[in-house]
Coordinates of C-alpha atoms in Angstrom, one line a residue:
M13 CA -0.3 0.5 0.0
R14 CA 1.4 3.5 -0.7
K15 CA 1.6 6.1 1.9
D16 CA 0.4 9.4 2.1
D17 CA 3.1 11.6 1.3
I18 CA 4.1 14.8 3.4
I19 CA 5.7 17.5 3.8
L20 CA 7.5 19.3 6.9
L21 CA 8.9 23.2 6.4
I22 CA 11.4 24.5 8.3
P23 CA 14.0 27.7 7.3
N24 CA 16.7 25.8 7.4
I25 CA 18.8 22.3 9.1
E26 CA 21.8 23.6 10.2
Y27 CA 22.0 23.6 14.1
G28 CA 19.8 24.2 16.7
G29 CA 17.2 22.9 19.0
A30 CA 14.1 23.2 16.9
Q31 CA 16.3 22.2 14.2
R32 CA 16.8 18.5 16.1
S33 CA 12.8 18.0 16.7
F34 CA 12.4 19.3 13.6
V35 CA 14.6 16.2 11.7
S36 CA 13.4 13.6 14.6
L37 CA 9.5 14.4 13.6
A38 CA 10.7 14.0 9.5
N39 CA 13.1 10.6 10.8
A40 CA 9.6 8.8 13.3
L41 CA 7.4 10.2 10.2
S42 CA 8.8 8.3 7.2
D43 CA 8.3 4.8 8.5
D44 CA 4.7 6.2 7.9
F45 CA 5.0 8.6 5.6
N46 CA 6.3 10.0 1.8
V47 CA 8.4 12.8 3.5
I48 CA 9.3 15.5 1.3
V49 CA 11.3 18.3 3.9
C50 CA 11.1 21.4 1.6
V51 CA 13.7 24.7 3.3
F52 CA 14.4 27.6 2.2
Y53 CA 18.1 26.5 1.8
I54 CA 20.2 23.5 1.8
P55 CA 23.5 24.5 3.7
G56 CA 26.9 23.2 2.9
K57 CA 26.9 21.5 5.8
I58 CA 24.0 20.1 7.5
G59 CA 23.1 19.6 10.9
F60 CA 21.1 16.7 11.8
N61 CA 20.6 13.2 9.2
L62 CA 17.4 12.5 7.6
N63 CA 16.6 9.4 7.0
E64 CA 17.9 8.1 3.6
Q65 CA 14.2 7.8 2.4
I66 CA 13.5 11.6 2.5
K67 CA 13.6 14.1 -0.2
I68 CA 15.0 17.6 0.8
H69 CA 14.4 20.2 -1.3
E70 CA 15.2 24.3 -1.6
L71 CA 12.5 26.9 -1.9
D72 CA 14.7 29.8 -2.6
P73 CA 18.4 30.2 -0.7
E74 CA 17.8 34.1 -1.5
S75 CA 18.2 36.6 1.1
S76 CA 18.0 40.3 1.7
D77 CA 17.9 43.3 3.9
N78 CA 15.5 44.9 2.8
I79 CA 11.8 44.6 2.3
L80 CA 11.4 44.7 -1.9
G81 CA 13.7 41.6 -1.4
K82 CA 12.5 39.5 1.1
V83 CA 8.6 40.6 -0.2
K84 CA 10.3 38.9 -3.5
S85 CA 12.3 35.7 -1.8
F86 CA 8.8 35.3 0.1
Q87 CA 6.6 35.5 -3.1
S88 CA 9.6 33.0 -5.4
R89 CA 9.7 30.2 -1.4
L90 CA 5.8 30.4 -1.4
N91 CA 5.6 29.5 -5.5
K92 CA 7.9 26.9 -5.0
L93 CA 6.1 25.5 -2.2
N94 CA 2.7 25.3 -3.2
H95 CA 4.6 23.9 -6.9
Y96 CA 5.7 20.4 -4.4
I97 CA 2.0 20.2 -2.8
S98 CA 0.7 19.8 -6.1
S99 CA 3.1 17.9 -7.8
Y100 CA 3.4 15.5 -4.7
K101 CA -0.5 16.1 -4.3
V102 CA -0.4 16.7 -0.4
E103 CA -2.4 17.7 1.9
T104 CA -0.9 18.5 5.1
V105 CA 1.7 20.7 5.3
I106 CA 4.2 21.0 9.0
S107 CA 6.0 23.4 10.0
Y108 CA 8.7 25.1 12.4
L109 CA 9.3 28.8 13.2
E110 CA 8.3 32.2 12.2
G111 CA 9.3 32.4 9.2
A112 CA 7.6 28.9 7.6
N113 CA 4.8 29.3 9.9
Y114 CA 4.2 32.5 7.6
L115 CA 4.5 30.2 4.1
N116 CA 2.4 27.6 5.6
C117 CA -0.5 29.1 6.1
L118 CA -0.5 31.1 3.3
S119 CA 0.0 28.3 1.2
I120 CA -2.3 25.8 -1.1
A121 CA -2.4 23.1 1.5
K122 CA -5.4 21.6 2.9
N123 CA -4.8 21.2 6.6
K124 CA -1.8 23.2 8.1
I125 CA 0.1 22.7 11.1
I126 CA 2.3 25.2 12.6
S127 CA 4.7 24.5 15.4
L128 CA 5.8 27.3 17.9
R129 CA 8.9 26.7 19.9
G130 CA 9.7 29.9 21.2
S131 CA 8.4 32.7 23.6
I132 CA 6.9 34.8 21.3
Y133 CA 6.8 38.6 23.8
S134 CA 10.0 37.7 25.0
D135 CA 11.9 37.4 22.0
Q136 CA 14.8 39.4 21.9
N137 CA 14.9 38.9 17.6
I138 CA 11.2 40.1 17.4
N139 CA 12.0 43.7 18.3
G140 CA 11.7 47.2 17.7
V141 CA 8.8 48.5 15.3
I142 CA 9.4 45.7 12.6
G143 CA 9.2 43.2 15.7
Y144 CA 5.9 45.2 17.6
L145 CA 4.4 44.6 13.4
R146 CA 5.6 41.1 13.2
K147 CA 4.1 40.1 17.8
F148 CA 0.6 42.1 17.4
A149 CA -0.5 42.0 13.4
L150 CA 1.5 39.9 11.2
M151 CA 0.8 36.3 13.8
P152 CA -2.3 37.3 14.8
L153 CA -3.1 37.8 10.9
I154 CA -1.8 35.4 9.2
Y155 CA -1.3 32.3 12.0
S156 CA -5.0 32.2 12.1
K157 CA -5.4 30.6 8.7
A158 CA -3.5 27.6 9.9
D159 CA -5.7 24.3 10.9
S160 CA -3.8 23.5 13.8
I161 CA -1.8 25.6 16.1
I162 CA 1.3 23.3 18.0
V163 CA 3.1 25.1 21.2
L164 CA 5.7 23.4 23.4
N165 CA 3.9 24.6 27.1
E166 CA 1.5 26.4 29.2
G167 CA 3.2 30.3 28.5
I168 CA 3.6 29.8 24.6
K169 CA -0.1 28.8 24.4
R170 CA -0.9 31.3 26.7
E171 CA 0.9 34.0 24.2
V172 CA -1.3 32.6 21.8
A173 CA -4.1 33.0 23.6
S174 CA -3.5 36.9 23.7
M175 CA -3.8 37.1 19.9
K176 CA -8.2 37.4 19.9
T177 CA -8.0 36.2 16.2
I178 CA -7.3 32.6 17.1
P179 CA -9.9 30.0 18.6
S180 CA -8.6 28.2 21.8
N181 CA -9.2 24.9 19.5
K182 CA -7.2 25.5 17.2
V183 CA -4.0 25.4 19.8
R184 CA -2.9 22.0 21.5
V185 CA 0.5 21.9 23.6
I186 CA 2.4 18.7 22.2
P187 CA 6.3 19.0 24.4
N188 CA 9.2 17.6 23.0
F189 CA 10.4 13.5 22.7
Y190 CA 13.3 12.2 24.0
D191 CA 14.7 9.0 22.8
S192 CA 16.4 8.6 26.2
N193 CA 17.9 5.5 25.8
G194 CA 20.0 7.0 23.3
I195 CA 20.7 10.3 24.6
Q196 CA 22.0 8.0 27.6
L197 CA 24.3 5.3 25.0
E198 CA 25.5 8.6 23.2
S199 CA 26.6 10.5 26.5
K200 CA 28.7 7.6 27.4
M201 CA 30.9 7.7 23.8
A202 CA 34.4 8.9 24.6
K203 CA 35.3 11.9 24.5
P204 CA 38.2 13.3 21.4
G205 CA 42.0 13.9 22.2
G206 CA 42.7 14.6 26.1
F207 CA 39.1 15.8 26.8
E208 CA 38.6 12.5 29.2
K209 CA 41.8 12.8 31.5
L210 CA 40.4 16.5 32.0
Y211 CA 37.2 15.9 32.9
L212 CA 39.0 13.1 35.6
E213 CA 41.3 16.1 37.0
S214 CA 39.6 19.2 36.8
N215 CA 35.3 20.6 37.5
I216 CA 34.0 20.7 33.6
L217 CA 30.9 23.1 33.8
V218 CA 29.2 23.0 30.2
S219 CA 27.0 24.9 28.0
A220 CA 25.6 23.5 24.0
G221 CA 23.0 25.6 22.3
R222 CA 23.4 27.9 19.3
L223 CA 25.6 30.2 20.0
A224 CA 23.0 32.6 19.2
P225 CA 22.6 36.3 20.7
E226 CA 19.0 34.9 22.8
K227 CA 21.7 32.4 24.0
G228 CA 22.8 35.0 26.4
L229 CA 26.4 33.3 26.3
N230 CA 28.0 36.6 27.1
Y231 CA 26.8 36.6 30.0
L232 CA 28.1 32.6 31.2
L233 CA 31.3 34.0 30.2
R234 CA 31.4 37.0 31.8
I235 CA 29.7 35.1 35.6
F236 CA 32.9 31.7 34.7
Y237 CA 35.4 35.4 35.2
K238 CA 34.3 36.1 38.6
F239 CA 33.4 32.6 40.1
D240 CA 36.4 31.8 38.6
K241 CA 38.5 34.2 41.0
S242 CA 37.6 31.9 43.8
N243 CA 37.4 28.4 42.3
K244 CA 40.7 28.0 40.2
N245 CA 40.1 23.8 39.7
F246 CA 36.6 24.5 37.2
K247 CA 36.9 24.9 33.3
L248 CA 34.1 26.0 30.9
I249 CA 33.0 23.9 27.5
I250 CA 31.1 25.0 25.1
V251 CA 29.4 23.3 22.7
G252 CA 27.5 24.6 19.4
D253 CA 28.0 26.7 16.7
G254 CA 26.3 30.1 15.3
T255 CA 27.1 33.5 14.7
E256 CA 27.8 34.8 18.3
K257 CA 31.6 32.5 17.9
I258 CA 33.4 35.4 17.1
S259 CA 32.3 37.9 19.3
L260 CA 32.0 35.2 22.7
L261 CA 35.7 34.7 21.7
R262 CA 36.7 38.3 22.1
I263 CA 34.8 38.1 25.4
A264 CA 36.2 35.0 26.8
E265 CA 40.1 36.6 25.5
E266 CA 39.3 39.8 27.0
Y267 CA 38.7 38.4 30.7
F268 CA 40.8 35.9 30.6
G269 CA 43.8 36.1 27.8
T270 CA 44.1 34.2 24.0
R271 CA 46.4 31.5 26.2
L272 CA 43.7 30.3 28.4
I273 CA 41.8 29.6 25.5
W274 CA 40.5 27.0 23.4
Q275 CA 38.5 26.4 19.9
E276 CA 37.8 23.7 17.9
G277 CA 40.8 23.2 15.3
M278 CA 43.8 23.5 18.7
N279 CA 45.7 20.8 19.7
S280 CA 43.4 18.3 22.1
D281 CA 46.2 16.1 23.3
F282 CA 45.8 16.2 27.3
L283 CA 49.0 18.7 28.3
S284 CA 47.4 20.9 25.8
L285 CA 44.8 21.3 27.5
K286 CA 45.3 20.8 30.4
D287 CA 46.1 24.8 31.5
K288 CA 43.3 25.7 29.5
K289 CA 39.6 27.8 31.0
V290 CA 37.6 27.9 28.8
F291 CA 36.7 25.3 25.7
F292 CA 35.2 26.4 22.7
V293 CA 35.1 22.5 21.5
G294 CA 32.0 23.2 18.0
Y295 CA 29.1 22.0 16.6
D296 CA 29.1 17.8 18.0
K297 CA 26.5 16.2 17.1
N298 CA 26.7 14.1 20.3
P299 CA 26.6 16.8 22.9
Y300 CA 25.3 14.2 26.0
R301 CA 28.9 13.0 25.6
W302 CA 30.2 16.4 26.6
I303 CA 27.5 17.4 29.2
Q304 CA 28.0 13.8 30.9
G305 CA 30.8 13.7 33.6
S306 CA 30.3 17.4 34.4
K307 CA 29.9 18.9 37.4
A308 CA 26.9 21.1 36.0
F309 CA 24.8 22.2 32.8
I310 CA 24.6 26.4 32.3
L311 CA 21.4 27.6 30.5
T312 CA 21.9 31.4 30.3
S313 CA 18.9 31.9 27.8
T314 CA 17.0 35.1 27.7
A315 CA 14.2 33.3 26.4
E316 CA 13.1 29.5 25.8
G317 CA 10.4 27.3 24.5
G318 CA 11.8 23.8 25.8
P319 CA 15.1 23.6 25.5
N320 CA 15.7 20.5 24.6
V321 CA 19.1 20.5 25.7
L322 CA 17.2 21.0 29.9
N323 CA 16.1 17.8 28.8
E324 CA 19.1 16.0 27.4
A325 CA 21.2 17.3 30.3
M326 CA 18.4 15.7 33.3
I327 CA 18.8 12.5 30.9
V328 CA 22.1 11.9 30.8
G329 CA 21.6 12.6 34.6
T330 CA 23.8 16.3 35.3
P331 CA 23.1 18.5 37.2
V332 CA 21.6 21.6 35.7
I333 CA 21.6 25.4 36.3
S334 CA 19.2 27.7 34.0
A335 CA 18.3 31.0 34.1
D336 CA 14.4 31.1 35.1
C337 CA 13.9 32.6 31.8
P338 CA 10.1 32.5 29.8
D339 CA 8.6 30.1 29.8
G340 CA 10.2 26.5 29.5
P341 CA 13.3 26.4 32.3
R342 CA 10.8 26.9 34.9
R343 CA 8.2 24.3 33.7
I344 CA 10.8 21.3 33.3
I345 CA 12.6 22.2 36.3
T346 CA 9.7 22.4 38.5
G347 CA 6.1 20.8 36.8
K348 CA 4.6 24.9 36.9
V349 CA 4.4 27.8 34.9
T350 CA 3.6 31.0 37.1
K351 CA 6.0 32.6 38.9
P352 CA 5.4 32.5 43.2
A353 CA 5.2 36.1 43.4
N354 CA 8.5 37.6 45.5
I355 CA 11.3 34.9 44.2
T356 CA 14.2 34.8 46.6
Y357 CA 17.0 33.0 43.9
P358 CA 19.0 31.0 43.8
Q359 CA 15.3 28.2 43.6
I360 CA 16.7 25.0 44.7
F361 CA 14.8 21.9 43.6
D362 CA 15.3 18.4 43.1
R363 CA 15.9 18.6 39.0
G364 CA 17.8 21.3 39.1
V365 CA 18.4 25.9 40.2
L366 CA 16.4 28.3 39.2
M367 CA 18.7 31.5 39.0
P368 CA 17.5 35.1 37.4
A369 CA 16.3 35.4 34.5
F370 CA 18.5 37.8 32.2
L371 CA 17.5 40.2 29.5
P372 CA 19.6 42.2 27.1
S373 CA 19.5 45.2 28.6
D374 CA 21.1 43.7 32.6
P375 CA 24.2 44.8 33.7
L376 CA 26.1 41.4 33.6
E377 CA 28.3 41.9 36.9
D378 CA 25.3 41.3 39.6
K379 CA 24.4 38.6 38.2
K380 CA 26.0 35.2 39.6
I381 CA 25.7 31.6 39.9

């Protein structure tokens, strides 16, 4: 019996929690459907592996900084998406992330399912006049055309409910799913070079994810600099890649000096590692091996939806310390969404520790782990 075709749509499948969840969903659905993945562009380096039977199509790799160019690219992508919907006779399109969600909602698909992965109102990338229009005009108007809206948690659901154009029966909460056995198995794989010995002889703190502004890693570097003054046997390992890498390297070198910073591509024997303080190990398809054996996993994001890596650190058995940002960390660590009044930090729970939330405008010096 022939499988039905289904399209999964996302801007890219490079790095990030949304991309990882997207690929996991595509691979899971490929058992029962002919999955066609559509992306805005196919990167030179794909961050996650799609099953070999999954087809992948590029809609339009062109991007622009001006409004006219953006409209042209959007129309080109929409035309291409509609072409694939027609040619494959697809009824259902599932999309991840804002740009892809807009395309899906305006497409000719009969069943449009969009997935919202993070807080809308706390996302520091949605700012200024354009950000205001996106939050209070474009999203309420365009998202109302979706047949189903999937959100990661109750906090995001409340944000969507505030958009009066969207009926509440369209919105469903479906948390991320995890292959706990697979994660635990991968976490036991050997670390490269001299890192195994480094973990045995030092106290390691780890952060992992895209090197992006909203991940707050600039805060983490400054905090670790102050922490290091009285905790010399600790080292910080940052797993991931992204647009902020050069900026974060500069900050780390400013605080610790170039000699104490290690980055991907340098010698990784133990003698080359043992005197370093901060390590940028780059993107790794298996971040779990870095988290396993560390003293704590640190999350300093300014906003999150359902941070995969926080759950994954818990699955590995590593203690977690997280900024109490909207909306995911509190739900994951406490099982609750609403913050109590008059909080005193740190808040210590069986599943982890919550610290004050960060804002892009915060002075860094008064934030402590």
